[in-house]
PDB file of N, CA, C, O and CB in Angstrom:
ATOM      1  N   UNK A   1      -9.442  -8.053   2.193  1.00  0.00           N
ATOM      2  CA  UNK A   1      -8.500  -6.983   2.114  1.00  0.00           C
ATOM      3  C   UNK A   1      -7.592  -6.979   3.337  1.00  0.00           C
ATOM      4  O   UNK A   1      -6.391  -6.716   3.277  1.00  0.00           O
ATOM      5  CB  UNK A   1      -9.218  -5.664   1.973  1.00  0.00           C
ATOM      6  N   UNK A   2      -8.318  -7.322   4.566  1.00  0.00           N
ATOM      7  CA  UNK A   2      -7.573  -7.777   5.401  1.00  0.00           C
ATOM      8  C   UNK A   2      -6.156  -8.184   6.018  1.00  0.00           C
ATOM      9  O   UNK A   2      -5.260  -7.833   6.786  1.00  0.00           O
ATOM     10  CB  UNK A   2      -7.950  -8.236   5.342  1.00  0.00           C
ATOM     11  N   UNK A   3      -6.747  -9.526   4.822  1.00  0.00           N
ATOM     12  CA  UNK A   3      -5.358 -10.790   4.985  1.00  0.00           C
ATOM     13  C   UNK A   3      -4.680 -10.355   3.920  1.00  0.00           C
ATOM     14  O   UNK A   3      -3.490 -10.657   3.827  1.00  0.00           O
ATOM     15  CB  UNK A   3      -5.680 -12.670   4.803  1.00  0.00           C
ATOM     16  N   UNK A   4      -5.314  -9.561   2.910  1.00  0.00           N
ATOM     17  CA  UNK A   4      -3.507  -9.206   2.034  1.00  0.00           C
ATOM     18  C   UNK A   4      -3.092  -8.697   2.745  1.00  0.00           C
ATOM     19  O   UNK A   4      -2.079  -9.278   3.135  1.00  0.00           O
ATOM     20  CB  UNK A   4      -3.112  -8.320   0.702  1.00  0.00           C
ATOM     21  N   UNK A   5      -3.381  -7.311   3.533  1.00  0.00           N
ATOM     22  CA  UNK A   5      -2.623  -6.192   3.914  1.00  0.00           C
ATOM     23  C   UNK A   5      -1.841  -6.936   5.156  1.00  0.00           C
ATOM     24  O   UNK A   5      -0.845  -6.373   5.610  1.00  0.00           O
ATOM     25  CB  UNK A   5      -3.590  -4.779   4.296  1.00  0.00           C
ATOM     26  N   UNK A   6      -2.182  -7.927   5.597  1.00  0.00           N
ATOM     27  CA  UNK A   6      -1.427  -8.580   6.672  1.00  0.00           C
ATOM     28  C   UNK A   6      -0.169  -9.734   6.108  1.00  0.00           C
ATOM     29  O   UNK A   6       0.737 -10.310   6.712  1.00  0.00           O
ATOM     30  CB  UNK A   6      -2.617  -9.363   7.617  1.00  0.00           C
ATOM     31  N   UNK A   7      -0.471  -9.740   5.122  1.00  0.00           N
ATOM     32  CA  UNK A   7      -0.006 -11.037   4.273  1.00  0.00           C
ATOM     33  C   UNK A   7       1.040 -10.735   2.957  1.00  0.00           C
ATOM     34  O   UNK A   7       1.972 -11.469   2.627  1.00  0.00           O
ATOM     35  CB  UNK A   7      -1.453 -11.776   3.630  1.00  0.00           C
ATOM     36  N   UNK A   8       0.664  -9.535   2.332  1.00  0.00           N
ATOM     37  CA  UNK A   8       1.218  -8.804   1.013  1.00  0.00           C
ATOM     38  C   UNK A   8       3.032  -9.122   1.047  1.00  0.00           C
ATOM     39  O   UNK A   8       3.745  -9.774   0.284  1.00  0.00           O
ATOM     40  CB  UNK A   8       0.783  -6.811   1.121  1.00  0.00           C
ATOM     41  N   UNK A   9       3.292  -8.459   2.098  1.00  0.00           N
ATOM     42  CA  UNK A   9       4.685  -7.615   2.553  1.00  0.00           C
ATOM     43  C   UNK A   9       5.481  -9.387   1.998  1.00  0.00           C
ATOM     44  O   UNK A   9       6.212  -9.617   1.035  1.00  0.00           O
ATOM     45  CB  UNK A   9       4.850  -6.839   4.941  1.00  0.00           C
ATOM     46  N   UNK A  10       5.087 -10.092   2.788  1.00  0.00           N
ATOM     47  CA  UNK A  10       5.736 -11.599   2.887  1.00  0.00           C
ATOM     48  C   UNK A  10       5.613 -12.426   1.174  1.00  0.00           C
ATOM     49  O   UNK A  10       6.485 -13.148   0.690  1.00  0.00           O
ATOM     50  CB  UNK A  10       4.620 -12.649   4.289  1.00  0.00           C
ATOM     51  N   UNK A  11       4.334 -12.064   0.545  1.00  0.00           N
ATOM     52  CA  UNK A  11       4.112 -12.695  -0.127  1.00  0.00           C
ATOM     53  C   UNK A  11       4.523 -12.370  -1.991  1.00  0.00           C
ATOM     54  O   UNK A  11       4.615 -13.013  -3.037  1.00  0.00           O
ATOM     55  CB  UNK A  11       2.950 -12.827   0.391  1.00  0.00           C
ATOM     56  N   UNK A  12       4.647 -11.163  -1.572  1.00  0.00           N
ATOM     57  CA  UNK A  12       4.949 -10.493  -2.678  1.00  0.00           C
ATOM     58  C   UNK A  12       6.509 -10.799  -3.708  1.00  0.00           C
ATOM     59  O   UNK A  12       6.581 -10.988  -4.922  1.00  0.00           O
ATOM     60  CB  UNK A  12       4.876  -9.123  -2.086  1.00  0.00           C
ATOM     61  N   UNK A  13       7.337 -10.763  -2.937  1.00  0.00           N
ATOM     62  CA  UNK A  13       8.689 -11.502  -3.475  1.00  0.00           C
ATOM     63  C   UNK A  13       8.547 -13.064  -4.371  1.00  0.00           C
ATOM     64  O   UNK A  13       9.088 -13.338  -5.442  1.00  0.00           O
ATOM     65  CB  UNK A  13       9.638 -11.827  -2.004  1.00  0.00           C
ATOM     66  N   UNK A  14       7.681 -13.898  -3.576  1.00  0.00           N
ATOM     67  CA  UNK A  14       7.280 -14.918  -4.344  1.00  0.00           C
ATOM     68  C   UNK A  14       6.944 -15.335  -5.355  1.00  0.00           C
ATOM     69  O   UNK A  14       7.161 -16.434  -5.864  1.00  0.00           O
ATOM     70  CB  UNK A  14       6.820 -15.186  -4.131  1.00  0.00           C
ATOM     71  N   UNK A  15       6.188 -14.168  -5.840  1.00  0.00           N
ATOM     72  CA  UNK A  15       5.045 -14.414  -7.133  1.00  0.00           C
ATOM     73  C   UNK A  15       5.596 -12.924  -8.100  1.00  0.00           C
ATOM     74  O   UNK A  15       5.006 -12.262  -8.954  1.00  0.00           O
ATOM     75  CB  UNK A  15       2.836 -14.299  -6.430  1.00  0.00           C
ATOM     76  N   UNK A  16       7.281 -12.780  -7.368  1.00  0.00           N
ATOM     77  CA  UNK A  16       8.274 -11.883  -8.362  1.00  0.00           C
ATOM     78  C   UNK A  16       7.301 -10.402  -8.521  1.00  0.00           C
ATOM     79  O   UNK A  16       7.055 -10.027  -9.668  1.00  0.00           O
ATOM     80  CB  UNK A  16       8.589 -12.831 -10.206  1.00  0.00           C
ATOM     81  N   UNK A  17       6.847  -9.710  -7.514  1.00  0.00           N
ATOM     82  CA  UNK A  17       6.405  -8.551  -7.622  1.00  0.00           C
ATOM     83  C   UNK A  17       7.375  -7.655  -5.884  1.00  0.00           C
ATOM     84  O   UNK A  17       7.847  -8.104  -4.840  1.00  0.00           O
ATOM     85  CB  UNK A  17       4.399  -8.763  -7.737  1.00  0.00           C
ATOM     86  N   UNK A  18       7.262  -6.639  -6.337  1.00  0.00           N
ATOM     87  CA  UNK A  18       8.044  -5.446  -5.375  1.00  0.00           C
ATOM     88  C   UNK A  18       7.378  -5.155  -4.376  1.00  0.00           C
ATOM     89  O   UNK A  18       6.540  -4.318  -4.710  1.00  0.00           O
ATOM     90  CB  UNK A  18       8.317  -4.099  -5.964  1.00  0.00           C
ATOM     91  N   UNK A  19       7.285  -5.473  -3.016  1.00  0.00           N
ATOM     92  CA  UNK A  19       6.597  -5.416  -1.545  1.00  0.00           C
ATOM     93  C   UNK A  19       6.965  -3.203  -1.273  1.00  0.00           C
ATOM     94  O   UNK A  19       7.810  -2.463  -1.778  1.00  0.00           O
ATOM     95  CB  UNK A  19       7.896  -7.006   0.044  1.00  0.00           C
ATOM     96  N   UNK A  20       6.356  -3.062  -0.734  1.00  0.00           N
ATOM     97  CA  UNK A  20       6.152  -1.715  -0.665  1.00  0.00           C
ATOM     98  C   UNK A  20       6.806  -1.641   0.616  1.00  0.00           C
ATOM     99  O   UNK A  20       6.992  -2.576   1.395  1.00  0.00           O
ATOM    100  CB  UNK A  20       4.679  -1.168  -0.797  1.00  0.00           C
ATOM    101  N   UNK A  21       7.163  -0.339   0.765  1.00  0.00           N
ATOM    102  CA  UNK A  21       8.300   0.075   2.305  1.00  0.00           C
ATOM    103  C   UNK A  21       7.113  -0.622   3.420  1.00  0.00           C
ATOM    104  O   UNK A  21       5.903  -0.672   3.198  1.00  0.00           O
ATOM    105  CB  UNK A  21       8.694   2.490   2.753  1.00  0.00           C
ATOM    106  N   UNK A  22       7.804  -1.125   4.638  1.00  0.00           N
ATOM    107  CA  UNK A  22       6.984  -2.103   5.863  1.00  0.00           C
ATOM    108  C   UNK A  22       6.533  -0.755   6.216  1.00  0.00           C
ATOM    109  O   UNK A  22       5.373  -1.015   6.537  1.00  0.00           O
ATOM    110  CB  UNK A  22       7.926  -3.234   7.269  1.00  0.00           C
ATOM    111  N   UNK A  23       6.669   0.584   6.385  1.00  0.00           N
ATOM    112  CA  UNK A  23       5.923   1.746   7.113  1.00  0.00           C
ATOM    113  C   UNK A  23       5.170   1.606   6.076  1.00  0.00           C
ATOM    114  O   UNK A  23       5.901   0.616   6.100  1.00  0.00           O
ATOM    115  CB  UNK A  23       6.549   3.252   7.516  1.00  0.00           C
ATOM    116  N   UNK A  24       4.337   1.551   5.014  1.00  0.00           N
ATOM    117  CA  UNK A  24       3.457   1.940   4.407  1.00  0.00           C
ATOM    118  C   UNK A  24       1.896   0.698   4.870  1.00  0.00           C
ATOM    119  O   UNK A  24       0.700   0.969   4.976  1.00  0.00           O
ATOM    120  CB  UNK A  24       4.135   2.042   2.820  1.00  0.00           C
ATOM    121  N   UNK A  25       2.571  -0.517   5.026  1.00  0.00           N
ATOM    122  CA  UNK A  25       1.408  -1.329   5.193  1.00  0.00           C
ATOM    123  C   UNK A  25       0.523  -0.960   6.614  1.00  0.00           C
ATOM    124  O   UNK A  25      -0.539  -1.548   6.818  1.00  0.00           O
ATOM    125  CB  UNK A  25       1.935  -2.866   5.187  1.00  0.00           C
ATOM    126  N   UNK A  26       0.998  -0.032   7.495  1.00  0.00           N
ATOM    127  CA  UNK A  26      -0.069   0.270   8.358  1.00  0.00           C
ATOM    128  C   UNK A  26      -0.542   1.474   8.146  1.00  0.00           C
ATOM    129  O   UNK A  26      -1.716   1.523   8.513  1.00  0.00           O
ATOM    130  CB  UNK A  26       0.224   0.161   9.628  1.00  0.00           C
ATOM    131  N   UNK A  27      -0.107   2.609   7.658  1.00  0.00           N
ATOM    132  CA  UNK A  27      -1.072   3.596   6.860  1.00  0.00           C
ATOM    133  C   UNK A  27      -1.942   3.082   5.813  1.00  0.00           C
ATOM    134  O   UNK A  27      -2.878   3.854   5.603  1.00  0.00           O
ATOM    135  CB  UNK A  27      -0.308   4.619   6.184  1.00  0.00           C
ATOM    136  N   UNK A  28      -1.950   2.008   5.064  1.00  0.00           N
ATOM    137  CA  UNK A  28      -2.740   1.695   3.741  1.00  0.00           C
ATOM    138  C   UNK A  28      -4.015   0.883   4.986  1.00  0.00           C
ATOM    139  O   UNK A  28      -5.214   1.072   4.779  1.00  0.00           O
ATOM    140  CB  UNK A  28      -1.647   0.401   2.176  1.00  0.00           C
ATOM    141  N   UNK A  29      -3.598   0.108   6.086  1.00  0.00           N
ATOM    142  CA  UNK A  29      -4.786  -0.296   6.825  1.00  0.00           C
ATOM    143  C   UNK A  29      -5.466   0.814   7.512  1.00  0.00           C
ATOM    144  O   UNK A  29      -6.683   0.716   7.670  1.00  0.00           O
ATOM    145  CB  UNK A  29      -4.453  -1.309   7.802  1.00  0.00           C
ATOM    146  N   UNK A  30      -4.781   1.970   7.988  1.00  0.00           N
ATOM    147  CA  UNK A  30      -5.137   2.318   8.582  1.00  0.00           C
ATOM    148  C   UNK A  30      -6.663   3.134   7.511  1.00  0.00           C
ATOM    149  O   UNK A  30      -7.858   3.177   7.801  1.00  0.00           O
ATOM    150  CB  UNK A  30      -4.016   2.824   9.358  1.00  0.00           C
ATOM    151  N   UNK A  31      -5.968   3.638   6.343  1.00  0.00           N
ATOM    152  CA  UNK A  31      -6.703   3.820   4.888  1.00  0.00           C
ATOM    153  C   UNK A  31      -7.842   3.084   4.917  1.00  0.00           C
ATOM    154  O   UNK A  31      -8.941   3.515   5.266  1.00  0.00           O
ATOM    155  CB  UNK A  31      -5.883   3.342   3.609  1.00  0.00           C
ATOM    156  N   UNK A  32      -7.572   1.861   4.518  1.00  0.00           N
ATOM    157  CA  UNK A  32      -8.662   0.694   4.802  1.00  0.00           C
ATOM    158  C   UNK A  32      -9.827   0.849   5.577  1.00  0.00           C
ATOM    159  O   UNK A  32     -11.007   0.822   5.229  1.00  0.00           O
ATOM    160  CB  UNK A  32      -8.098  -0.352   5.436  1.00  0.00           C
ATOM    161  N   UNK A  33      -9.259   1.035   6.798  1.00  0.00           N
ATOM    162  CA  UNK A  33     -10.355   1.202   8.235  1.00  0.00           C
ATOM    163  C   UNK A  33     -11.014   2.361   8.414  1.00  0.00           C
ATOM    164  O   UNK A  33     -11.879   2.434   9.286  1.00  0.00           O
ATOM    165  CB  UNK A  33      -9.667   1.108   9.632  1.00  0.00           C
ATOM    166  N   UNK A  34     -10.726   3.343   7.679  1.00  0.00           N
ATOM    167  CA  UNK A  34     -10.937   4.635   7.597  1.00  0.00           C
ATOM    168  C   UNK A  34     -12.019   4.666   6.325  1.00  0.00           C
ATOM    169  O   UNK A  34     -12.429   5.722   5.843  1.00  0.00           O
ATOM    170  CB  UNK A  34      -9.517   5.457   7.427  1.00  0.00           C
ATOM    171  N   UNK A  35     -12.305   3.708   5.988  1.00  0.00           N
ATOM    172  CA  UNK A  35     -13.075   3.468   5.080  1.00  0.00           C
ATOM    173  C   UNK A  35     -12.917   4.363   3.605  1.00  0.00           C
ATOM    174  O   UNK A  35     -13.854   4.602   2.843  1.00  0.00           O
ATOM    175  CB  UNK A  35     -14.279   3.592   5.742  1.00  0.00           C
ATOM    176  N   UNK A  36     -11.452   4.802   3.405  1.00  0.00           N
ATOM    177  CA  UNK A  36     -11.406   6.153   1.799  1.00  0.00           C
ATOM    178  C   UNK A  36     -10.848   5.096   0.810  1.00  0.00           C
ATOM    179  O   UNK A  36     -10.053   4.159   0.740  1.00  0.00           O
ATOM    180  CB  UNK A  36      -9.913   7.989   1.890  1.00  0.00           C
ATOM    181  N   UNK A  37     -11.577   5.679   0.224  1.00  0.00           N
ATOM    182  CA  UNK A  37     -11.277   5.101  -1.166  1.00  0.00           C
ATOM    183  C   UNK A  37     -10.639   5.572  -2.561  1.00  0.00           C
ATOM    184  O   UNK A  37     -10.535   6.729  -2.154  1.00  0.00           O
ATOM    185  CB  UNK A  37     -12.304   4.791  -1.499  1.00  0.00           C
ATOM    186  N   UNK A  38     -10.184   5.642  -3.714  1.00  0.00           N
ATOM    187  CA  UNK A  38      -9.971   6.147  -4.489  1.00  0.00           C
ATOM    188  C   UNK A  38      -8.500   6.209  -4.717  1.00  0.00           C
ATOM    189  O   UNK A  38      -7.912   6.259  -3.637  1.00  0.00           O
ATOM    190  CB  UNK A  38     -10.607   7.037  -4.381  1.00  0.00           C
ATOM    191  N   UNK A  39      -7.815   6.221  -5.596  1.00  0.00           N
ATOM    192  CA  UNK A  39      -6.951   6.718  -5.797  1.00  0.00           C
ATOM    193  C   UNK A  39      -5.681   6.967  -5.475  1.00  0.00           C
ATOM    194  O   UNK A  39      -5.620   7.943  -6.223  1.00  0.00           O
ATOM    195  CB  UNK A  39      -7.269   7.176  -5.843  1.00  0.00           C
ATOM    196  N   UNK A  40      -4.538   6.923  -4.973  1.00  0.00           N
ATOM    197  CA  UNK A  40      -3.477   7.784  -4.378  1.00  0.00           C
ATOM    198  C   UNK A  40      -2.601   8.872  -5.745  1.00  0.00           C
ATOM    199  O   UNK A  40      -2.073   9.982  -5.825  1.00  0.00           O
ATOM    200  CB  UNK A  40      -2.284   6.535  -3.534  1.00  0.00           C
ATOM    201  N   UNK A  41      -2.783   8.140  -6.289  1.00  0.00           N
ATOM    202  CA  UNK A  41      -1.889   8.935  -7.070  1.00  0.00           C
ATOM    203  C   UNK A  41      -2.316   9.848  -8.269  1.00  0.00           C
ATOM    204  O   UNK A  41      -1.668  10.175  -9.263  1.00  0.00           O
ATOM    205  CB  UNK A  41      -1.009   8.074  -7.539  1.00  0.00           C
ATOM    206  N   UNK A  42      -4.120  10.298  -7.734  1.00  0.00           N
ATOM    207  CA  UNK A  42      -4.804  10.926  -9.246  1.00  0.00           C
ATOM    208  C   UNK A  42      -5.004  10.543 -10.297  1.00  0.00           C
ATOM    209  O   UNK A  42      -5.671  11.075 -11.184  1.00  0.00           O
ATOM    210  CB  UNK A  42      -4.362  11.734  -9.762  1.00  0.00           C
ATOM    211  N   UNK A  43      -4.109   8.998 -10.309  1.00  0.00           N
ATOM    212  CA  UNK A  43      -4.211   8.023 -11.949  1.00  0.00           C
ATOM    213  C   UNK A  43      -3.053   8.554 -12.597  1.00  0.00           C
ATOM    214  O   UNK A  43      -3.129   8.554 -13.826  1.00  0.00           O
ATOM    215  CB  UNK A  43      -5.771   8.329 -13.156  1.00  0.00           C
ATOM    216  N   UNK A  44      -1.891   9.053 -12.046  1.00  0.00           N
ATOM    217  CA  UNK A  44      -1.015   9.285 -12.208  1.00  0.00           C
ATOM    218  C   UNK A  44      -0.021   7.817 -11.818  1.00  0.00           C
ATOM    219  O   UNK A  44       0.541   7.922 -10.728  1.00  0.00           O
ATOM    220  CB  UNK A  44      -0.968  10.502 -11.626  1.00  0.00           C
ATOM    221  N   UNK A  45       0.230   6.595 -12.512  1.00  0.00           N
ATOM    222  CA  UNK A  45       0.915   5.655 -12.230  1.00  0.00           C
ATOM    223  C   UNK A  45       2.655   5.721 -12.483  1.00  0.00           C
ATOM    224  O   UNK A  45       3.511   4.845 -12.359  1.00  0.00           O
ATOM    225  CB  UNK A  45       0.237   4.697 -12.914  1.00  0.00           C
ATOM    226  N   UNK A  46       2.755   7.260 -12.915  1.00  0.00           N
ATOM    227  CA  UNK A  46       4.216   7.558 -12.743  1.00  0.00           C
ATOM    228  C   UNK A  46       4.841   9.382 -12.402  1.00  0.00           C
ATOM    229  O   UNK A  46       5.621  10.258 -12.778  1.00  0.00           O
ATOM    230  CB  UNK A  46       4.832   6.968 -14.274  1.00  0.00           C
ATOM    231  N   UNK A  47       3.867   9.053 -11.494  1.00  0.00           N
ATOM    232  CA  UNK A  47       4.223  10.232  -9.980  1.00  0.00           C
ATOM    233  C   UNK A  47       5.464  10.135  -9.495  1.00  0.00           C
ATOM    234  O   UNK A  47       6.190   9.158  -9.307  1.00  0.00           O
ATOM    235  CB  UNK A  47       3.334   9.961  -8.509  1.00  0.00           C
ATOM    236  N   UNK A  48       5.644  11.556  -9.275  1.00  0.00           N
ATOM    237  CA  UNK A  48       7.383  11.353  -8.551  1.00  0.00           C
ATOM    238  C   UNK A  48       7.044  11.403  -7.487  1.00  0.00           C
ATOM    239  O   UNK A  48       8.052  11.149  -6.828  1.00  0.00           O
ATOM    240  CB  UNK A  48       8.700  12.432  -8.725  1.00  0.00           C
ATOM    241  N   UNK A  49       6.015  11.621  -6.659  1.00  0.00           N
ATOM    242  CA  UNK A  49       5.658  11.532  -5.220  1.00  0.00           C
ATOM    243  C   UNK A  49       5.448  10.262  -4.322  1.00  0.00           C
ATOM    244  O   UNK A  49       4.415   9.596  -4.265  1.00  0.00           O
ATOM    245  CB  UNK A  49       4.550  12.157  -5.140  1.00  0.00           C
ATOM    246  N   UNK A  50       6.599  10.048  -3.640  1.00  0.00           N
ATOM    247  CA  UNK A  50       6.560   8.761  -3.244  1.00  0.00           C
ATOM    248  C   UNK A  50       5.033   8.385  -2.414  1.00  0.00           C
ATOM    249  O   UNK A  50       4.275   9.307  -2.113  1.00  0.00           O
ATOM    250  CB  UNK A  50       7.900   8.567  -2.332  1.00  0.00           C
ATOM    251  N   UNK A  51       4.730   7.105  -2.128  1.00  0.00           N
ATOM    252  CA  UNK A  51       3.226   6.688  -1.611  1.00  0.00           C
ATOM    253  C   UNK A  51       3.275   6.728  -0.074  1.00  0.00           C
ATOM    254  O   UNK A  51       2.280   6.559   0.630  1.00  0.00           O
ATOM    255  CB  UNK A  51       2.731   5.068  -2.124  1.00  0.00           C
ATOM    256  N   UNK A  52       4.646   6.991   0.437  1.00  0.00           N
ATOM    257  CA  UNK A  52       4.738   7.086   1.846  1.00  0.00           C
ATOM    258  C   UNK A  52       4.141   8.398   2.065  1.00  0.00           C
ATOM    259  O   UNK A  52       3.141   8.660   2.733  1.00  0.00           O
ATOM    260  CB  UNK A  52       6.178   6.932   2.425  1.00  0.00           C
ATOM    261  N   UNK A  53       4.815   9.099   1.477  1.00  0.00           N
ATOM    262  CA  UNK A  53       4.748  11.028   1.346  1.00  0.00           C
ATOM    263  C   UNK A  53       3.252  11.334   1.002  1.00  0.00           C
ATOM    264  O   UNK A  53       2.643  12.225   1.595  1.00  0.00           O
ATOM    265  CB  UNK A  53       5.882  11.857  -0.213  1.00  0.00           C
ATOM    266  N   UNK A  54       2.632  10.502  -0.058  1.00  0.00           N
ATOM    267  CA  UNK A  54       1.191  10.555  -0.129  1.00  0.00           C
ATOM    268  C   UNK A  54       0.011  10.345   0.879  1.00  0.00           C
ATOM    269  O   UNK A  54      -0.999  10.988   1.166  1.00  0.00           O
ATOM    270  CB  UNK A  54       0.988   9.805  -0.927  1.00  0.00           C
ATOM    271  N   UNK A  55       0.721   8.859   1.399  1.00  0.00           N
ATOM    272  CA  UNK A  55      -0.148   8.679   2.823  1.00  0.00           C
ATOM    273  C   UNK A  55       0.059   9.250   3.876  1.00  0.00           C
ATOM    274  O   UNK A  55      -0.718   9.253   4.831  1.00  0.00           O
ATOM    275  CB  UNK A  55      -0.170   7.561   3.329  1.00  0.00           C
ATOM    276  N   UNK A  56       1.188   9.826   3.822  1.00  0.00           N
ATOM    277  CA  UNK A  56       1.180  10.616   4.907  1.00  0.00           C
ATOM    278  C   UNK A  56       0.531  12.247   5.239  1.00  0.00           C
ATOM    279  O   UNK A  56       0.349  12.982   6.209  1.00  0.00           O
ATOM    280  CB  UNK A  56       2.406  10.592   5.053  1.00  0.00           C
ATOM    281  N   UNK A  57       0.314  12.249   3.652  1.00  0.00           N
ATOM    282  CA  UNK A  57      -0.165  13.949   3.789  1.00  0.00           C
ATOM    283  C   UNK A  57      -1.713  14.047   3.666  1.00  0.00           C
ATOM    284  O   UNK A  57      -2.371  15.009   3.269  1.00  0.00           O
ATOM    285  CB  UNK A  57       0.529  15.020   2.429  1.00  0.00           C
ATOM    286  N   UNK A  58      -2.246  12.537   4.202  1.00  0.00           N
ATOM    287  CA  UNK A  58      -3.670  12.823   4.097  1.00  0.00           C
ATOM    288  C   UNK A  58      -4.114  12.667   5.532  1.00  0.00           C
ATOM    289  O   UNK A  58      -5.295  12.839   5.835  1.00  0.00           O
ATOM    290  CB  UNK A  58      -4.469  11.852   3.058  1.00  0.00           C
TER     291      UNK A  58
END
């Protein structure tokens, strides 16, 4: 989980998928390291709440 989250941002354009804002990949580690799990979006995969705004309000 690591090396994606270190690796994603770069790799993602390649294999034609959408890299997420560069401020989000150190809240999602920081997520990571924090050991939480579950969810961001309630299973809601078309939330109007952006995932920055999400990680940030936890």
């Amino acid at each position: 989980m690591e090396h994606y989250l270190k690796t994603a941002q770069a790799m993602l354009p390649r294999v034609y998928f959408y890299p997420l804002q560069g401020e989000v990949y150190p809240l999602v580690q920081q997520r990571f390291d924090d050991r939480i799990t579950g969810t961001l979006l309630g299973g809601d995969p078309y939330s109007s709440v952006s995932i920055i705004d999400t990680l940030q309000a936890q």
